[in-house]
Coordinates of C-alpha atoms in Angstrom, one line a residue:
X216 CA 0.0 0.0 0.0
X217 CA 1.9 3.4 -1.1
X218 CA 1.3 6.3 1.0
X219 CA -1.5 8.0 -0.8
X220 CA -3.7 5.0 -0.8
X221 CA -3.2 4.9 3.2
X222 CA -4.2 8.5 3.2
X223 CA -7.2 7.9 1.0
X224 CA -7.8 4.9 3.8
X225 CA -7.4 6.9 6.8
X226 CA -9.5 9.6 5.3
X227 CA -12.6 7.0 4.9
X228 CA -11.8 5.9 9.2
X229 CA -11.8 8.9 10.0
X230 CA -15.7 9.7 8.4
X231 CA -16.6 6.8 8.9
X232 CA -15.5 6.7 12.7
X233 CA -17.2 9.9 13.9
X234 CA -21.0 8.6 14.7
X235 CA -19.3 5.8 16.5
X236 CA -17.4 7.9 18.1
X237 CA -20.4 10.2 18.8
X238 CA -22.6 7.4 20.3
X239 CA -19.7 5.4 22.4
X240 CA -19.2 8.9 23.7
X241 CA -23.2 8.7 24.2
X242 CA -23.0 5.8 26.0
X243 CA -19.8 6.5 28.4
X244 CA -22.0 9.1 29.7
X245 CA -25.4 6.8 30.2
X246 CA -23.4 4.3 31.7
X247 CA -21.2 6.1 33.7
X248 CA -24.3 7.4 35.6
X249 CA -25.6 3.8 35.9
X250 CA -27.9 3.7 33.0
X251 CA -27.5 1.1 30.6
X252 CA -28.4 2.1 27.1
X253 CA -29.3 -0.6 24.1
X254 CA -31.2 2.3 22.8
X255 CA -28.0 4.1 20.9
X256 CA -28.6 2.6 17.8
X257 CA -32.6 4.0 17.8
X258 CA -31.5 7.3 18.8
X259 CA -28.9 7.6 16.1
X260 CA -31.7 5.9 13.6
X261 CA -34.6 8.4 14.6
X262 CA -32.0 11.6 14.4
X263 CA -31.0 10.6 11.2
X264 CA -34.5 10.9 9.6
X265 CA -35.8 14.1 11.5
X266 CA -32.4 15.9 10.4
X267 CA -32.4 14.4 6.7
X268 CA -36.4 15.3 6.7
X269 CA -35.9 18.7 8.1
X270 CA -33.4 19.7 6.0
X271 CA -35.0 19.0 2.5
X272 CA -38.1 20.5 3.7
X273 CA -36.6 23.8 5.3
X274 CA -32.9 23.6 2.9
X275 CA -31.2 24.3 5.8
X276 CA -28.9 21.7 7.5
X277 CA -28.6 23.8 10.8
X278 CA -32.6 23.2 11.3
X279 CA -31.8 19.6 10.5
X280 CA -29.3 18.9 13.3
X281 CA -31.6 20.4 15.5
X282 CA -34.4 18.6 14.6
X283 CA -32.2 15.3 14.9
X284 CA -31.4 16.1 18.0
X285 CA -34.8 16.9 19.2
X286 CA -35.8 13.6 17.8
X287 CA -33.0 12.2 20.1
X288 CA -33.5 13.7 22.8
X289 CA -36.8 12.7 22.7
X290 CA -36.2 8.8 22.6
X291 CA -33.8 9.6 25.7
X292 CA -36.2 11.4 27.5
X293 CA -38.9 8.1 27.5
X294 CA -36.2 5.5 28.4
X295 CA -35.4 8.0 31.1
X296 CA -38.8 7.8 32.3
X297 CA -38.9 4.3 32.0
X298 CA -35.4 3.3 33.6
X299 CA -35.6 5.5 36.3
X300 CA -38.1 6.8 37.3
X301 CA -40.6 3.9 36.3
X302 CA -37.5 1.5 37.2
X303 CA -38.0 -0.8 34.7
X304 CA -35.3 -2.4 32.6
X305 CA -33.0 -0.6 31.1
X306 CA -32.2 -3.5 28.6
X307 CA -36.2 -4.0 27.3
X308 CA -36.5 -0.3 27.4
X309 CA -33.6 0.4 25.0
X310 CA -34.6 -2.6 22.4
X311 CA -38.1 -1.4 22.7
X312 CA -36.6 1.9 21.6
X313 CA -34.8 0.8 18.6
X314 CA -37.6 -1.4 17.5
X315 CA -40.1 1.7 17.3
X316 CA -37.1 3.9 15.5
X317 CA -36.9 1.3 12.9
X318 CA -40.8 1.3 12.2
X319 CA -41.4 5.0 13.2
X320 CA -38.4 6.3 10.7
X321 CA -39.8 4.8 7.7
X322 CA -43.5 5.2 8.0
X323 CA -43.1 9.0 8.7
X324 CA -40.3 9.4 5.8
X325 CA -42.7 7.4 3.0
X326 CA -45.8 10.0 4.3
X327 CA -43.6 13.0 3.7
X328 CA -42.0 12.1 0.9
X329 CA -43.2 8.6 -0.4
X330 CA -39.9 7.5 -1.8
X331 CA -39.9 4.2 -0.1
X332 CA -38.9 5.5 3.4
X333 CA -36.1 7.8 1.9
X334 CA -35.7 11.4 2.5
X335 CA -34.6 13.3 -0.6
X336 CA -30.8 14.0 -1.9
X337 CA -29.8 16.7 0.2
X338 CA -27.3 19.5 -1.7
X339 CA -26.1 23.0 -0.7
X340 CA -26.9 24.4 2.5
X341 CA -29.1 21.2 3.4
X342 CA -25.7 19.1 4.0
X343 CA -22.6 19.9 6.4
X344 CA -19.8 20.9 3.6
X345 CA -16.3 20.5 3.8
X346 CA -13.9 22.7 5.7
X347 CA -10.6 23.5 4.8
X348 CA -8.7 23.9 7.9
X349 CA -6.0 26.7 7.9
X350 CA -2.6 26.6 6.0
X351 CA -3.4 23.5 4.1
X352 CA -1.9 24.9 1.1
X353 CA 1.2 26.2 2.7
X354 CA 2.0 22.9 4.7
X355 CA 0.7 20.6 1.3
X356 CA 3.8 20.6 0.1
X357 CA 5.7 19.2 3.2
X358 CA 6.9 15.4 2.9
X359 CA 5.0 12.8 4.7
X360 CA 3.3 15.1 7.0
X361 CA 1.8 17.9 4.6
X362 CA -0.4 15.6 2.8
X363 CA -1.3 14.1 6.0
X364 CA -2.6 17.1 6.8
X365 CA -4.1 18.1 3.9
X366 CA -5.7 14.9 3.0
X367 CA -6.9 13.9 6.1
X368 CA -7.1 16.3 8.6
X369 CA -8.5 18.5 6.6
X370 CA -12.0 19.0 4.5
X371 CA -14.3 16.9 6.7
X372 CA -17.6 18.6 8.3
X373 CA -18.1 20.6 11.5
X374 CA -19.5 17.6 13.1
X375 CA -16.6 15.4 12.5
X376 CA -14.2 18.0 14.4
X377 CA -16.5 18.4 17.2
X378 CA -16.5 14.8 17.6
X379 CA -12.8 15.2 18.0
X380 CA -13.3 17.8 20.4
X381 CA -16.1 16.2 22.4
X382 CA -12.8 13.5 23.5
X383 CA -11.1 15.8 25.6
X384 CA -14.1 17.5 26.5
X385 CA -15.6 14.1 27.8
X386 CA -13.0 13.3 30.0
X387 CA -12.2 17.2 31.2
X388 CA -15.9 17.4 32.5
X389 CA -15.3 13.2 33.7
X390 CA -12.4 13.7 35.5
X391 CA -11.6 17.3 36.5
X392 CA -15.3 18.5 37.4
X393 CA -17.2 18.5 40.3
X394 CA -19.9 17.2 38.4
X395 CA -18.3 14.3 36.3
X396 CA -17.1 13.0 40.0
X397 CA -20.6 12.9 41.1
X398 CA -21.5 11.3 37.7
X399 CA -18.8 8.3 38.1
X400 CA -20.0 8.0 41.4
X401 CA -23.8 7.1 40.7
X402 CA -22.8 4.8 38.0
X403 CA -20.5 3.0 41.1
X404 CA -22.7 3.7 44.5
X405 CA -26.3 5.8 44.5
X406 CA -26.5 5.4 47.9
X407 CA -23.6 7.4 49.2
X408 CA -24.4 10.2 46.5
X409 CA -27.9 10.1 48.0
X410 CA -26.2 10.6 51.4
X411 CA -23.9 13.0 50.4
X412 CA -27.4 15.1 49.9
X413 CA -27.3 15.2 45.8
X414 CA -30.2 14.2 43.8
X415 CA -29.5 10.6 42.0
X416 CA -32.6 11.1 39.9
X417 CA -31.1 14.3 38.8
X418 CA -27.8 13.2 37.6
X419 CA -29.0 10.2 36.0
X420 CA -31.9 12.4 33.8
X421 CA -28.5 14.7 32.8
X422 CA -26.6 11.6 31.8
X423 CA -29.2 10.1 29.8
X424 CA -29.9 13.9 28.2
X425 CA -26.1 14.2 27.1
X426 CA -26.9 11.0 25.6
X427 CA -29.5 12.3 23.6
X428 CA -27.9 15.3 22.3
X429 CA -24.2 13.1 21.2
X430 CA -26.9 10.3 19.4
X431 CA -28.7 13.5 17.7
X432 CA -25.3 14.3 16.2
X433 CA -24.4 11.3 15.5
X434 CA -27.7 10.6 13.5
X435 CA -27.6 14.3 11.9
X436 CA -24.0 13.5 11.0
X437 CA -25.0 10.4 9.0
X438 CA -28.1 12.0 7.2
X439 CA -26.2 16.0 6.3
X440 CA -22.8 14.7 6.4
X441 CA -21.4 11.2 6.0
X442 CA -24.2 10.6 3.3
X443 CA -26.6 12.9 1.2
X444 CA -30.0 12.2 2.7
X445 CA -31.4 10.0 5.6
X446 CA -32.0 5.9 4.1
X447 CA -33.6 3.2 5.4
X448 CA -32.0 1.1 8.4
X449 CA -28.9 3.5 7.6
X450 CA -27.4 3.1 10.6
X451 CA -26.5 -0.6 9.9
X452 CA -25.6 -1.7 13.8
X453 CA -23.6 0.9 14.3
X454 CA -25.5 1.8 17.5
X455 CA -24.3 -1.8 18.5
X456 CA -20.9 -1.2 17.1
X457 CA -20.6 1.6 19.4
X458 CA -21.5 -0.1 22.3
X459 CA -18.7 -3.1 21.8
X460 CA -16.4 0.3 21.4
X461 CA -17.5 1.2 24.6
X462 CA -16.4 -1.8 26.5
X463 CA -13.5 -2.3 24.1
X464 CA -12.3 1.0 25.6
X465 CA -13.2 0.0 29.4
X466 CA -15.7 3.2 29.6
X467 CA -13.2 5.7 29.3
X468 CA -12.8 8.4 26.7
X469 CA -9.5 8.2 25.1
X470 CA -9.9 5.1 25.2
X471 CA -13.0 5.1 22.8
X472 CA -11.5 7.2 20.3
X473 CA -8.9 4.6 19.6
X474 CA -11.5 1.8 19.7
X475 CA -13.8 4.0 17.0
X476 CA -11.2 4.7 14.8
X477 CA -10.4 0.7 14.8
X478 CA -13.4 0.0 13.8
X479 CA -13.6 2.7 11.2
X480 CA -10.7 1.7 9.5
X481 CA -12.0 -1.9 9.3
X482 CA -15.0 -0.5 7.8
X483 CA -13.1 1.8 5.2
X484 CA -10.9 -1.2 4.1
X485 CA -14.7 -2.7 3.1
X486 CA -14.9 0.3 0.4
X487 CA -11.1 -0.6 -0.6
X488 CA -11.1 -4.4 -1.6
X489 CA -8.4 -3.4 -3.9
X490 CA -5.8 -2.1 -1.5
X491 CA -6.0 -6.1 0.5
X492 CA -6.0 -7.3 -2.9
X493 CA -2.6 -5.4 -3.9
X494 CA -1.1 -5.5 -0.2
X495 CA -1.4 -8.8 0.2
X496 CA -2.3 -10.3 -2.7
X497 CA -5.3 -12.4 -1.6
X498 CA -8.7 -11.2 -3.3
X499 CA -11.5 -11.4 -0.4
X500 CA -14.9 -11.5 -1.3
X501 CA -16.6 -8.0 -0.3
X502 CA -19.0 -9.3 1.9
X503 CA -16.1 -10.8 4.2
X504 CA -14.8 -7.4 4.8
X505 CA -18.0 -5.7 5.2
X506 CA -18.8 -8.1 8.2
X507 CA -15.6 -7.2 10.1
X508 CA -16.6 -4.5 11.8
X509 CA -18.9 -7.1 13.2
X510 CA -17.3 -9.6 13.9
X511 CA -14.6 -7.9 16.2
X512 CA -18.0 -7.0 17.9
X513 CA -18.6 -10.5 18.4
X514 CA -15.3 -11.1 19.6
X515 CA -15.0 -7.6 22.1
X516 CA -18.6 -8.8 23.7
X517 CA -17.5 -12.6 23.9
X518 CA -14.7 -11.0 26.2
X519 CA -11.6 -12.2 24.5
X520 CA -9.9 -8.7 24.5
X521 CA -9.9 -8.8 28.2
X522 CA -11.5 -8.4 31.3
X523 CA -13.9 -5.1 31.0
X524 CA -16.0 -4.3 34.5
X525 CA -18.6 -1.8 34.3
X526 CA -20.1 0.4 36.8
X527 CA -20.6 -1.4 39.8
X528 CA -24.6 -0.2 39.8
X529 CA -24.8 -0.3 36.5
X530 CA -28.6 -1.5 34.9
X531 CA -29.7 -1.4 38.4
X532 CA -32.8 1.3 39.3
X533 CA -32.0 3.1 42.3
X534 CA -34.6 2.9 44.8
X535 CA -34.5 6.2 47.6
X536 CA -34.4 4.7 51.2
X537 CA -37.0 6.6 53.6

């Protein structure tokens, strides 16, 4: 593989890496606070219609990210209810959640638009465009690292750098805030938060309302940005995906962006049959490499990367002693 075939590669991870990294980022916060949420791949699904919907109808692709996360946010706030303050199981709840996304998304996108449950190619200011980040030109013509800069730093979408930046955001607000301590502590003991006189309920309903807003980009990304209009079932597991990236990476943030960007290359090498083809010299069939992605989520949730432990009270509804 010569060096502008690897850049071409690490180009495609780096798209296609950004709503996994959005969701696992999704999911570090539910399940730091104790909530377990199945439901990532729903909320990524239903976002995805609502922003590629709202952006054909309105040609703007600003009121499309915020309708995807509405839409979200929305799926959030009923597993919310139903985990915690209904305490029922977070695992039904979130399944039950991506169930209804798959139906709801395209029944309402064939009675807007009736193109078999597809919104219509988005163009213009209804998609996220590239951005050329500054002194590309004057660093292009630097060996080795100039194109890397040029050809894959640069001209991806808003969302993808804010997906970048949500990393060290994530574990600044984890790690060196007040409220990211209380956070990790739910997810580990409810009780001695409770005692400590801060609201459980409270924390948990914030957790699982980041969550909505990182799976309404996520969504929103796939629909304006990774592809030209929302699609049916276009999230393809990636909700899933996300969640073995989450364990892959122990629940911590840095952690998760190496994990997304492994399996985003695994997925970009799908597109590029070719470069195993030359590199190797062994031709394998396209659908073997599509399933890889997949099958190193088999193999991360069968445990044989290593021992991962969640949050101690994690799944479990907290119950307020009297």
């Amino acid at each position: 593989m010569d060096y502008a075939t690897l850049l071409q590669v690490l180009d495609s991870t780096l798209r296609l890496a950004t709503p996994l990294l959005l969701a696992c980022l999704a999911g570090l916060f539910s399940e730091r606070a104790g909530i377990f949420d199945i439901g990532l791949e729903g909320k990524m699904l239903i976002a995805g219609m609502a922003s590629g919907a709202a952006a054909a109808l309105s040609g703007s692709v600003w009121i499309g990210l915020m309708a995807g996360i509405g839409a979200s946010m929305m799926l959030a706030a009923i597993h919310g209810v139903a985990s915690i303050t209904f305490r029922g199981n977070q695992l039904i709840s979130g399944v039950a959640l991506n169930f209804v996304a798959s139906g709801a998304t395209v029944l309402i996108a064939q009675s807007l638009f009736s193109q078999g449950g597809r919104t219509p190619p988005l163009s213009g200011a209804a998609r996220f465009n590239p951005i050329e980040l500054p002194f590309t030109e004057a660093i292009k013509s630097v060996p080795f690292i100039g194109p890397f800069y040029a050809d894959v730093l640069s001209g991806h979408s808003a969302l993808v750098y804010a997906a970048l930046l949500a990393v060290p955001v994530t574990w600044w607000v984890l790690y060196r805030t007040r409220f990211g301590l209380r956070l990790r502590a739910v997810g580990e003991n409810p009780e001695s938060v409770d005692t400590a006189g801060v609201s459980v309920i409270r924390l948990r309903y914030t957790a699982v309302a980041i969550t909505g807003l990182l799976c309404g980009l996520a969504g929103a990304y796939m629909a304006t940005g990774l592809q030209a209009g929302f699609g049916r079932e276009m999230t393809a597991g990636r909700g899933y995906i996300a969640l073995a990236a989450l364990i892959f990476a122990k629940w911590r943030p840095w952690y998760a962006l190496w994990a997304t960007l492994l399996f985003g290359f695994l997925q970009a090498l799908a597109l590029r049959p070719d470069v195993i083809e030359r590199s190797f010299g062994v031709a394998i069939p396209v659908p073997a490499l599509d399933a890889l992605p997949y099958i190193l989520t088999v193999i991360v949730l069968a445990g044989f990367v290593g021992r991962a432990i969640p949050p101690r009270a994690g799944g479990q509804p907290y119950v307020k002693e009297r």
